[in-house]
Tab-separated table of C-alpha atoms and ligand atoms in Angstrom:
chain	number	residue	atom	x	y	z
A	1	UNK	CA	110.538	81.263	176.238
A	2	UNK	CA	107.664	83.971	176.178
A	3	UNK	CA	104.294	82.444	174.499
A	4	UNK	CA	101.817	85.003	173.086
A	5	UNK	CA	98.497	84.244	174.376
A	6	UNK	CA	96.666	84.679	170.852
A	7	UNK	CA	99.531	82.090	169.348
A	8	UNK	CA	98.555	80.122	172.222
A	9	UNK	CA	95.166	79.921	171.520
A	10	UNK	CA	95.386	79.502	168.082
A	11	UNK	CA	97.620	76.477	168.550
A	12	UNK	CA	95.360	74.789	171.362
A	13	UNK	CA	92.244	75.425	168.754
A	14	UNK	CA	94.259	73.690	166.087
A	15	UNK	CA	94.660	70.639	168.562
A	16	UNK	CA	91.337	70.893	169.144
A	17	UNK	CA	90.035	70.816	165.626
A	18	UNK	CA	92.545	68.000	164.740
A	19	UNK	CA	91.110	65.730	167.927
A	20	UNK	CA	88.099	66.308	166.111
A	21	UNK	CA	88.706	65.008	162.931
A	22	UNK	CA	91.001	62.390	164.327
A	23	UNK	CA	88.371	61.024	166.771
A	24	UNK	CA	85.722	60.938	164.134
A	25	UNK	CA	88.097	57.871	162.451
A	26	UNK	CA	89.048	56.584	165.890
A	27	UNK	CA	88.806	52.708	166.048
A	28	UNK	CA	87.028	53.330	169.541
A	29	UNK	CA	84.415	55.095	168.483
A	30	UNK	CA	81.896	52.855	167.687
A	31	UNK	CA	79.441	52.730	164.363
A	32	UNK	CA	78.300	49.577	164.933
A	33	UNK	CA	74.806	49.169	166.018
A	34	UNK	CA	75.314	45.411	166.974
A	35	UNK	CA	77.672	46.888	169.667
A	36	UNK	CA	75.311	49.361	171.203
A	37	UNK	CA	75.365	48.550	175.034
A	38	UNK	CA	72.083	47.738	176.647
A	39	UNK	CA	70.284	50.731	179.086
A	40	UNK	CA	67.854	51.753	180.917
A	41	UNK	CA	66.607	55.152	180.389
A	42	UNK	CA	65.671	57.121	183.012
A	43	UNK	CA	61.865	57.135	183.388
A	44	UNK	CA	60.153	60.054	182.047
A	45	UNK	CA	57.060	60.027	183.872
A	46	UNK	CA	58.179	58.813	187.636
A	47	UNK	CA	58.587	61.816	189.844
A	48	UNK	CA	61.176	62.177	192.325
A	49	UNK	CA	59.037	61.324	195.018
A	50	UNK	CA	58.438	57.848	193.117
A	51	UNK	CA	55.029	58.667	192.155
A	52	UNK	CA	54.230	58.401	188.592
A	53	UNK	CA	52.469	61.752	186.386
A	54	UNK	CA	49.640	60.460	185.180
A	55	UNK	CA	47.991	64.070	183.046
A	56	UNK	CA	49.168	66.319	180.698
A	57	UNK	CA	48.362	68.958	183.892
A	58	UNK	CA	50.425	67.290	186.182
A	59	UNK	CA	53.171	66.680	183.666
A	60	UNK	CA	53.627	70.488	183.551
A	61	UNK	CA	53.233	71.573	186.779
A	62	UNK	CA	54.999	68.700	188.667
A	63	UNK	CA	57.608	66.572	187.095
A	64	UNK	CA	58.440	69.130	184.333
A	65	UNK	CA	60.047	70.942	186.808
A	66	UNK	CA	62.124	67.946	187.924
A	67	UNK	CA	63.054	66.789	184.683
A	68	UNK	CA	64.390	70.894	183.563
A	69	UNK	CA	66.260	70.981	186.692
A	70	UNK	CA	68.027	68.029	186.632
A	71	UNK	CA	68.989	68.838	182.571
A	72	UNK	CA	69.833	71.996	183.585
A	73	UNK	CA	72.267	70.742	186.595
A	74	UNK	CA	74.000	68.120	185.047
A	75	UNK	CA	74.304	68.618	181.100
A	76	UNK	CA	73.642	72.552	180.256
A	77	UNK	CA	73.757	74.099	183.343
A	78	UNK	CA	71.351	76.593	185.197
A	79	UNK	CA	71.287	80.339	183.948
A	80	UNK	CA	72.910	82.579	186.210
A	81	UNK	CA	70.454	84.322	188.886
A	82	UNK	CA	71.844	87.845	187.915
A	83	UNK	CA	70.314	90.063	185.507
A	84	UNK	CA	71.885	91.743	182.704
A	85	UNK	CA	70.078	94.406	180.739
A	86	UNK	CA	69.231	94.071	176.846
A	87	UNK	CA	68.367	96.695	175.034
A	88	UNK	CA	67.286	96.658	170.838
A	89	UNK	CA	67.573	99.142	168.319
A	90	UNK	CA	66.969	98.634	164.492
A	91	UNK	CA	69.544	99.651	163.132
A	92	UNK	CA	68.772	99.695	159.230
A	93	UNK	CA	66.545	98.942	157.248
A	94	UNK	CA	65.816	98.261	153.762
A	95	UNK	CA	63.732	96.356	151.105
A	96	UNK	CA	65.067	93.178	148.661
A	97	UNK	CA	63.746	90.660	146.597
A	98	UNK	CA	61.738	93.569	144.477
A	99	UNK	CA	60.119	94.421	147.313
A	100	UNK	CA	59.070	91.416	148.022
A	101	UNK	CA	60.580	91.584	151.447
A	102	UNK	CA	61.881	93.907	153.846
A	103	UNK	CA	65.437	92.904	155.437
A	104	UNK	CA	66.679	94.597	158.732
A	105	UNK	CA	69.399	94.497	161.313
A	106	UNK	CA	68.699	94.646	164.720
A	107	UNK	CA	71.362	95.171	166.981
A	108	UNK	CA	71.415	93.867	170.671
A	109	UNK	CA	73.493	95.145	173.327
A	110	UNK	CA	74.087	92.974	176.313
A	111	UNK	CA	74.448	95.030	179.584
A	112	UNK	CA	75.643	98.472	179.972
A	113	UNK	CA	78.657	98.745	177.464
A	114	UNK	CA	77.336	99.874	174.131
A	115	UNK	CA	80.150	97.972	172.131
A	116	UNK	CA	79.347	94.380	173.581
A	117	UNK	CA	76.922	93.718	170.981
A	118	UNK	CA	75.106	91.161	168.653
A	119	UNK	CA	73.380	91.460	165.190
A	120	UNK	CA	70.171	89.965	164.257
A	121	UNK	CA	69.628	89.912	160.619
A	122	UNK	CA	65.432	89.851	160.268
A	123	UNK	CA	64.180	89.009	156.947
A	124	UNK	CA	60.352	89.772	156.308
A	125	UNK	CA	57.370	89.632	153.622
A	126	UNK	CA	56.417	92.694	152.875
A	127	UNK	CA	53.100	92.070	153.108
A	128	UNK	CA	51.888	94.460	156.482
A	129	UNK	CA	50.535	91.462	158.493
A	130	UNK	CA	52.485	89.632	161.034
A	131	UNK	CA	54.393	85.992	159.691
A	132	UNK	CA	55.393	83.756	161.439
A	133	UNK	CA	59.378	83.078	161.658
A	134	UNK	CA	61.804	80.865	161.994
A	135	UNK	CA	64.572	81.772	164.149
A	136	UNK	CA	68.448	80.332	164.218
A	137	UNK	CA	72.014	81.071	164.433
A	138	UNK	CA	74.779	80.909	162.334
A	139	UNK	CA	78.146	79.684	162.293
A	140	UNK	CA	80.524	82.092	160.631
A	141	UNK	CA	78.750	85.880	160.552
A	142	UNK	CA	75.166	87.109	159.037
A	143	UNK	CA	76.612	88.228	155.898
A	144	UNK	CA	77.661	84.644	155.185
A	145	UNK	CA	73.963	83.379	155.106
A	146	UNK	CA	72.930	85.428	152.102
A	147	UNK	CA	74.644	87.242	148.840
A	148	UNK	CA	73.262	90.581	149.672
A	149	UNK	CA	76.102	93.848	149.765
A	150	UNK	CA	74.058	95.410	152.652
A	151	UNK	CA	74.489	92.727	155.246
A	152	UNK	CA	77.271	94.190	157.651
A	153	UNK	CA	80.094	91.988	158.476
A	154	UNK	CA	80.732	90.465	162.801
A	155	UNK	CA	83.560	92.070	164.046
A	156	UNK	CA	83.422	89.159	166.642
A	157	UNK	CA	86.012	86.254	166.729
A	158	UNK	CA	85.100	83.593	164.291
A	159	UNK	CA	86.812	80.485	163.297
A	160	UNK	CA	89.685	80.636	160.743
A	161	UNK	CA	88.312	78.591	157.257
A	162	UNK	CA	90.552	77.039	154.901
A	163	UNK	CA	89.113	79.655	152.414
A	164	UNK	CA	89.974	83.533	152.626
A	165	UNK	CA	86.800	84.245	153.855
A	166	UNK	CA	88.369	84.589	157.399
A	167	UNK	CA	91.886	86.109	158.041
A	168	UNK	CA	93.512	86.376	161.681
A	169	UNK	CA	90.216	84.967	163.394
A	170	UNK	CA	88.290	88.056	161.523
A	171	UNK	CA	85.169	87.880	158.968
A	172	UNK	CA	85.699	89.603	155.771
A	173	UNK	CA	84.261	90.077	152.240
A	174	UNK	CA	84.912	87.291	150.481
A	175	UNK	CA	82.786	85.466	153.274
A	176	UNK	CA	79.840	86.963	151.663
A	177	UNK	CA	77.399	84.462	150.750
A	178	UNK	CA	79.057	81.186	151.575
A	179	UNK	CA	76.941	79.813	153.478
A	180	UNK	CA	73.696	80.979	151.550
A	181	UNK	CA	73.044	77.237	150.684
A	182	UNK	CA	71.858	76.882	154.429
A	183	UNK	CA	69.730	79.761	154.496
A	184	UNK	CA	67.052	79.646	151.730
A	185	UNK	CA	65.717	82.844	152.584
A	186	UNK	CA	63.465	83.378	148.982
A	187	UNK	CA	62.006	80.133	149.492
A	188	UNK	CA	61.354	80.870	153.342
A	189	UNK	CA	59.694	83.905	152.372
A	190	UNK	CA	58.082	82.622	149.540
A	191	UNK	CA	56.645	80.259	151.877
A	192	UNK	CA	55.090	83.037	153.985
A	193	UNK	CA	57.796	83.014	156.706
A	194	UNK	CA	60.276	85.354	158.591
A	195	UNK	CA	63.621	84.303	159.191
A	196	UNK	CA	65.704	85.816	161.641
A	197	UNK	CA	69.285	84.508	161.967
A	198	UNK	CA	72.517	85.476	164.499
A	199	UNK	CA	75.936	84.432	164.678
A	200	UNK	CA	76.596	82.860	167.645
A	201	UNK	CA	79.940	84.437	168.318
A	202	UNK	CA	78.608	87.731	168.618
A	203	UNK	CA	77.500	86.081	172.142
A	204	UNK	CA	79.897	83.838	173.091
A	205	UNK	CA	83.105	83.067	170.612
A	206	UNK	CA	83.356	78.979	170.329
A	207	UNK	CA	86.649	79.084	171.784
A	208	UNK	CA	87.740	77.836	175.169
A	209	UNK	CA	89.091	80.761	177.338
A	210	UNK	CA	87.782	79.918	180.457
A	211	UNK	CA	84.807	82.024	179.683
A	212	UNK	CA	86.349	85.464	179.998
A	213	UNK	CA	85.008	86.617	176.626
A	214	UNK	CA	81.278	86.356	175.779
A	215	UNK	CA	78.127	87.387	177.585
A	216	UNK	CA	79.137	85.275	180.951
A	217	UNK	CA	81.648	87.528	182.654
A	218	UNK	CA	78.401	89.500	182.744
A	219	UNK	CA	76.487	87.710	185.045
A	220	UNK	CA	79.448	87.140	187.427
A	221	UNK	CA	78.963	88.366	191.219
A	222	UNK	CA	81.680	89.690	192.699
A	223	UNK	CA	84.769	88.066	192.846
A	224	UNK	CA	83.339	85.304	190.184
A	225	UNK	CA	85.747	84.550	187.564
A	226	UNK	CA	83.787	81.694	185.629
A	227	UNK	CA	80.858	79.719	186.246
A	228	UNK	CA	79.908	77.802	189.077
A	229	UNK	CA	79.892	73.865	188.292
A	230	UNK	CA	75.857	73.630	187.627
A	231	UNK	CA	76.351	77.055	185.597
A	232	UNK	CA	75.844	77.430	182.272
A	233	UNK	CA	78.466	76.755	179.030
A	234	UNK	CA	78.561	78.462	176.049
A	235	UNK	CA	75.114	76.118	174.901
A	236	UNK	CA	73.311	77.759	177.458
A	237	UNK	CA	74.773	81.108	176.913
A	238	UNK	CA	73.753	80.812	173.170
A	239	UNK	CA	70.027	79.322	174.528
A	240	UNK	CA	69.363	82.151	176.384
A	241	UNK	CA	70.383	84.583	173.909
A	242	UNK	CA	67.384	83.092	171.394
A	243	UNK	CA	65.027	83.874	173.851
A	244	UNK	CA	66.500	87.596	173.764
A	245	UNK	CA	65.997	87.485	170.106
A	246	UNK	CA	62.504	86.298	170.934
A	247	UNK	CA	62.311	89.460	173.124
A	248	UNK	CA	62.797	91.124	170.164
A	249	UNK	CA	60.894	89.653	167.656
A	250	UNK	CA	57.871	89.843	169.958
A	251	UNK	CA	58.284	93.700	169.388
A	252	UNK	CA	58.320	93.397	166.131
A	253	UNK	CA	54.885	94.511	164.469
A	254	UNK	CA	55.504	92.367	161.658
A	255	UNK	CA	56.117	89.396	163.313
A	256	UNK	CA	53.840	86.901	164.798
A	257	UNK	CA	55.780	86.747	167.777
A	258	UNK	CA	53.503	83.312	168.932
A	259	UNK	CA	54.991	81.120	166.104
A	260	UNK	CA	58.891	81.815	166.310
A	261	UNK	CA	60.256	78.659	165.708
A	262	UNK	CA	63.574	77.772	166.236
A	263	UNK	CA	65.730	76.295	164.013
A	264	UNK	CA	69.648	75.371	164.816
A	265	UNK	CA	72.011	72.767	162.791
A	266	UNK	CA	74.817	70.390	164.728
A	267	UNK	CA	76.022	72.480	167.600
A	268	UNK	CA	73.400	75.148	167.116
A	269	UNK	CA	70.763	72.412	166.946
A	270	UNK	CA	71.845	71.299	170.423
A	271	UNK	CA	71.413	74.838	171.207
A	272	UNK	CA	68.093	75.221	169.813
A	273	UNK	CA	67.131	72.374	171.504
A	274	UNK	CA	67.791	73.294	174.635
A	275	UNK	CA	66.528	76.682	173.740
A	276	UNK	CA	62.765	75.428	173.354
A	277	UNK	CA	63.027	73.302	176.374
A	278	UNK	CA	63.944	76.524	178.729
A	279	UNK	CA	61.325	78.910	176.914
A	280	UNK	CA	58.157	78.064	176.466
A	281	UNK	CA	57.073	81.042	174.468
A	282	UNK	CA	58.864	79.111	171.247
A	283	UNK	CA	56.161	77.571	169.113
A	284	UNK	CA	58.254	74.668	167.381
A	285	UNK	CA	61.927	73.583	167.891
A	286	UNK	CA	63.657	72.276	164.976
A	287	UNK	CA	67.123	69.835	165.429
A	288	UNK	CA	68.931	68.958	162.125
A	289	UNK	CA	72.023	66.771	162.576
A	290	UNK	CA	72.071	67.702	166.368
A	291	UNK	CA	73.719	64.239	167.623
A	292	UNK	CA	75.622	63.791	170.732
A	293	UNK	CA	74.171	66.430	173.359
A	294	UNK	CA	71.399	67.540	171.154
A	295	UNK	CA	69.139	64.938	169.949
A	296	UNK	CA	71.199	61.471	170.230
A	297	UNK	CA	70.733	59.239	173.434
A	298	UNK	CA	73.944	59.654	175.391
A	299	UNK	CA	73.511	55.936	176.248
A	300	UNK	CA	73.573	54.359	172.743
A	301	UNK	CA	77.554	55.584	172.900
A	302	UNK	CA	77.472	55.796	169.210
A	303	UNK	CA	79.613	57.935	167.465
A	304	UNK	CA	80.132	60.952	169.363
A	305	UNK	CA	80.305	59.650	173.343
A	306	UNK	CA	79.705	61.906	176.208
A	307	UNK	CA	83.550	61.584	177.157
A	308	UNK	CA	84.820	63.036	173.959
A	309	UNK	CA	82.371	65.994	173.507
A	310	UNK	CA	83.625	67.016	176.497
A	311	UNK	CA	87.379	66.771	176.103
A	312	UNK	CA	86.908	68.175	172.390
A	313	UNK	CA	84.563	70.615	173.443
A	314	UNK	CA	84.890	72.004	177.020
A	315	UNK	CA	83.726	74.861	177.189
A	316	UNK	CA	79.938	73.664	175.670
A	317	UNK	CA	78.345	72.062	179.038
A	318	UNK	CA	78.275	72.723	182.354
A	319	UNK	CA	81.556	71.697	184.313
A	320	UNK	CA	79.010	68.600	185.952
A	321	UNK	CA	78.555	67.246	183.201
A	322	UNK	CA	82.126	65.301	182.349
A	323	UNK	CA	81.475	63.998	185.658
A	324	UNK	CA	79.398	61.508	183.566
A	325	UNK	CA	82.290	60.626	181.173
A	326	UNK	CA	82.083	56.999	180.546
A	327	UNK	CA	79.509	56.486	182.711
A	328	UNK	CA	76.475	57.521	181.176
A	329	UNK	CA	74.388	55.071	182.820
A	330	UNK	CA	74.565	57.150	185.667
A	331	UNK	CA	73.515	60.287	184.304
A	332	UNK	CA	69.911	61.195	186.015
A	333	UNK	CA	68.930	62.499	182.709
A	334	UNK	CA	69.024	61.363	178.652
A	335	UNK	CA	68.053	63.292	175.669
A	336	UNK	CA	64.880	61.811	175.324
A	337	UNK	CA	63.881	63.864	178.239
A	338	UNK	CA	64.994	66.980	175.941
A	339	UNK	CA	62.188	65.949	173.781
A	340	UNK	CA	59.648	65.724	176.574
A	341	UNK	CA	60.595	69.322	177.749
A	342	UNK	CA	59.288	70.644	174.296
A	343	UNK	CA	55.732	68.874	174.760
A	344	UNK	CA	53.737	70.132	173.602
A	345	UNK	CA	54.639	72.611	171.093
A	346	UNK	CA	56.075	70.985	168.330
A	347	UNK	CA	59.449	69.388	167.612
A	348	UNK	CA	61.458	68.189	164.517
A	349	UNK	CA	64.660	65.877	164.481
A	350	UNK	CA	66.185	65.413	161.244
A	351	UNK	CA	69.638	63.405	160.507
A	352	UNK	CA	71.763	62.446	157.482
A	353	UNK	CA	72.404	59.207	156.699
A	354	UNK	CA	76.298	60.308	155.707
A	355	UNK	CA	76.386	62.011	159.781
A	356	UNK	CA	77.003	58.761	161.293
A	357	UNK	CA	78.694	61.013	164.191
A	358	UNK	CA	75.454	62.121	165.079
A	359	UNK	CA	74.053	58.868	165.430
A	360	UNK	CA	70.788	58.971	163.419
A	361	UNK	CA	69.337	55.837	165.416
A	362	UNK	CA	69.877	57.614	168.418
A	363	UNK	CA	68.477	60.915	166.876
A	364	UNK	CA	64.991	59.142	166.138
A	365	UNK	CA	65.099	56.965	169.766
A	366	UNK	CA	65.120	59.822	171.851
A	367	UNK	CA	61.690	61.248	169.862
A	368	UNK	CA	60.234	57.761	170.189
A	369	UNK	CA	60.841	57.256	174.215
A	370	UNK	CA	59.528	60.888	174.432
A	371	UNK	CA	55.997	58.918	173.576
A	372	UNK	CA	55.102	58.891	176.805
A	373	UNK	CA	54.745	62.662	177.689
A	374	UNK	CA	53.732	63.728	173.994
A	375	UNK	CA	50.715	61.418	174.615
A	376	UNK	CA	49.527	63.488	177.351
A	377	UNK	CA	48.747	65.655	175.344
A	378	UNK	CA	47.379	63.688	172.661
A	379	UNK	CA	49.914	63.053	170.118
A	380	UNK	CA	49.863	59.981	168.484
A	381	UNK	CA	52.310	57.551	169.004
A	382	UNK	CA	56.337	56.747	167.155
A	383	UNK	CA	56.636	53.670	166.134
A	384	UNK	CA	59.959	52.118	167.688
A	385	UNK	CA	61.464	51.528	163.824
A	386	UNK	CA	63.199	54.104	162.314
A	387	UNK	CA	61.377	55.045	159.161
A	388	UNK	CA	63.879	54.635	155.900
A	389	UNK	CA	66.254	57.534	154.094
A	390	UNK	CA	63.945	60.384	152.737
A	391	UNK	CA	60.705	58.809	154.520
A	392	UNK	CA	59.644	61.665	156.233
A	393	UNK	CA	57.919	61.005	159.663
A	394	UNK	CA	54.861	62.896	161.483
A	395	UNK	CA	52.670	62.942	164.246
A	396	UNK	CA	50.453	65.632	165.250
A	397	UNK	CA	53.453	66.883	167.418
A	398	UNK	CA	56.815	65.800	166.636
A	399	UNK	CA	58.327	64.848	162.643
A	400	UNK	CA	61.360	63.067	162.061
A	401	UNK	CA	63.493	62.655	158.623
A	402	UNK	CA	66.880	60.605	157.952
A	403	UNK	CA	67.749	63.027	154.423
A	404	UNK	CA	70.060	60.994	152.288
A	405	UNK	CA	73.512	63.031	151.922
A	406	UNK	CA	76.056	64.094	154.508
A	407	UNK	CA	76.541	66.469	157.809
A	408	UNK	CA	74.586	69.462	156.631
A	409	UNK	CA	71.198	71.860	156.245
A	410	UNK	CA	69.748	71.352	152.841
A	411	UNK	CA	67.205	72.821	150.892
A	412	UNK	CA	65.215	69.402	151.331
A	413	UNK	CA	65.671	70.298	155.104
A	414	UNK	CA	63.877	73.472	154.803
A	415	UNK	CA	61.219	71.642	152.531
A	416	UNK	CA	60.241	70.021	155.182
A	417	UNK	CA	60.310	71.630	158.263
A	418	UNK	CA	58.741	74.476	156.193
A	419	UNK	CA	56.017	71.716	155.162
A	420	UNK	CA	55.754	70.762	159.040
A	421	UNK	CA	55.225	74.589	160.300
A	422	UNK	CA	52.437	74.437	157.865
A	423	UNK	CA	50.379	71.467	159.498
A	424	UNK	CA	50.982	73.459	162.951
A	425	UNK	CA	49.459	76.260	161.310
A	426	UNK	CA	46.341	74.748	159.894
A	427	UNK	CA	45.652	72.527	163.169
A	428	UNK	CA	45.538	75.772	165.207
A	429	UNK	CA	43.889	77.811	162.396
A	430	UNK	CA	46.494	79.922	161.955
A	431	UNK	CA	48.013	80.691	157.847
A	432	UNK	CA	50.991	81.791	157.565
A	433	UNK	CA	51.264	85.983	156.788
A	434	UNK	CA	47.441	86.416	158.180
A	435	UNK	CA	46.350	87.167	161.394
B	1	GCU	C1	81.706	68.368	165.840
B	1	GCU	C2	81.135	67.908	167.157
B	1	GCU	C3	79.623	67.765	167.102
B	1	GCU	C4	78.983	69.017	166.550
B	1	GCU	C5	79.613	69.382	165.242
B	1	GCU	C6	79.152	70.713	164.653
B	1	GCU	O1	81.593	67.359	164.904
B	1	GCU	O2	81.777	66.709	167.498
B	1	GCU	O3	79.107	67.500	168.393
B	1	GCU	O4	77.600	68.822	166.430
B	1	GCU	O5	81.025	69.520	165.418
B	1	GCU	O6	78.621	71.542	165.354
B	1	GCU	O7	79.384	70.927	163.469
């Protein structure tokens, strides 16, 4: 009997999607926090060689290095060593909100074939100074993140929705807008900010096809048909496409291309994560409801495990990394070392208290045993309890919030990370929309 390939993929995504809801009421799954296994986490501070970093300077220039590398090898994998051309051109251009702010599409092609490209929506006070911005991908197409007619629609791959707003794996009109709760751009700008969002199928479709579609066949060398086993997966695909955006938005005279900060929600707050842990040119990295592989210690095994990410989700991490399956304990690295990488610009985990998938105790441990490196730098200390529902937390350098409500970016999100940017601002003298 002859298969098509497309019903063929459609039918293993279906699986896929089922396994996820099914696993999320699996009995083995465990929400219990009484039945959290004891660890040890691997030591943040003790270099390879044994001996421990004891300054901020040799922090960066020493066990940094160690700590990247083994993330990179064994949970995201490395970016490959060949290098792909990106080129920018603005597209359109035009003003909304009254005036009030200019809105413009900037499309990036990714090496030399003009049609393999992505769309960056940039939203902008009008007010002639550079802003800073916050910077962040989407999940279903640019014109879902906002009402406005002008916004032009991903021809990429996205994920079929129970609603019409997709048909055949294709974006169309009736998406417009539906996810404009997550994107409070008025506010944003309001607030004296930029926001530039993506979809992140315009760089690599979430769907498992042994990476033939996407921006990796572009880095292949010759005779490479997918990547190597300390490679990268889509996560790092998408992560190194936000520091392309960053490209960008350096460029961009009315951006203040030294506070980009990057925002990402569930899988895209993974990816933002490890986004501001590869580039240090991002001012502040912002996590909401990030859980197992973003912000959640693997170790804790609650909710989402290490094992089922990577059978739901294969295509996300680097092939090393279900080599750890059940066996986290052995993993050289845990999230908490995530953290650490962004010292010490600032970072922000946020969880719901409904996202018990995400594991919001988890979430908040891996910003507390971070302690260590963010007081090199002279950050205050997390306490080890995790503060209660809608009790935001801050240091100098890292905030944390548990937001009453379910799996999801909320305007009370945004409140506070917008709040958060703010205190970064006035402790280096900077204001937002002023130079
Ligand atoms: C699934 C997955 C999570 C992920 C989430 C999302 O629930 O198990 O790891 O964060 O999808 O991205 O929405």
């Amino acid at each position: 009997m002859l298969i098509r390939v497309p019903a063929l993929v459609g039918l293993v995504l279906v699986v896929c999607f089922m396994n996820e809801q099914v696993i999320a009421q699996r009995p083995g799954i465990n929400k219990d926090e009484t039945k959290v296994p004891s660890f040890t986490l691997p030591e943040l501070l003790k270099s390879n060689d044994g001996v421990f970093v004891e300054t901020a300077e040799a922090w960066q220039a020493k066990r940094r290095l160690e700590v990247f590398d083994a993330m990179a090898k064994n949970v995201y994998g490395d970016v490959p060593k060949r290098k792909v051309n990106v080129d920018f051109k603005v597209i359109s251009s035009w003003e909304i909100f009254n005036g009030a702010a200019i809105r413009k599409e900037v499309r990036i092609v990714f090496g030399d074939d003009p049609t393999n490209f992505a769309t960056l929506l940039v939203t902008l006070p009008n007010t002639r100074s550079e802003v800073p911005c916050f910077l962040g991908y989407n999940f279903h197409g640019n014109h879902t993140t906002t009402d406005d007619p002008k916004v032009s629609i991903t021809k990429s791959w996205v994920r079929n929705r129970e609603s019409p707003s997709t048909t055949d794996n294709r974006a169309n009109e009736e998406g417009r807008g539906t996810s404009a709760s997550r994107w409070p751009c008025r506010e944003i700008i309001d607030a004296g900010y930029g926001v530039a969002t993506i979809y992140y199928g315009d760089v690599d479709p979430d769907i498992h096809d042994q990476f033939k579609n996407g921006i990796h066949p572009l880095f292949y060398e010759a005779g490479q048909t997918k990547p190597t086993k300390s490679e990268w997966g889509s996560i790092g695909a998408w992560a190194w496409a936000l520091s392309r955006c960053l490209d960008y938005l350096e460029q961009d005279s009315g951006v203040d291309g030294k506070h980009v900060a990057l925002i990402g929600h569930s899988r895209l707050g993974k990816t933002s994560l490890w986004a501001g842990a590869s580039d240090e040119r991002f001012w502040m990295t912002i996590s909401n409801n990030s859980g197992c592989g973003g912000a959640a210690l693997s170790r804790r095994k609650f909710g989402e495990t290490v094992e089922v990410i990577n059978r739901v989700f294969p295509h996300w991490f680097c092939d090393r990394f279900p080599e750890f399956d059940d066996r986290e304990n052995d993993l050289p690295v845990d999230q908490h070392m995530l953290m650490a990488l962004i010292a010490p610009r600032a970072v922000y985990v946020a969880s719901a208290t409904g996202d018990q998938w995400a594991d919001p105790r988890g979430e908040y441990l891996s910003l507390y045993h971070s302690n260590a490196v963010f007081e090199l730098f002279g950050d205050s200390p997390l306490q080890f309890k995790s503060p209660a529902a809608d009790e935001p937390r801050r240091t100098q350098l890292r905030a944390y919030h548990l937001r009453t409500g379910k799996h999801d970016i909320t305007a009370y999100d945004w409140e506070q990370y917008v709040q958060f940017g703010n205190l970064q601002l006035e402790n280096s003298s900077a204001k937002p929309g002023v130079k």
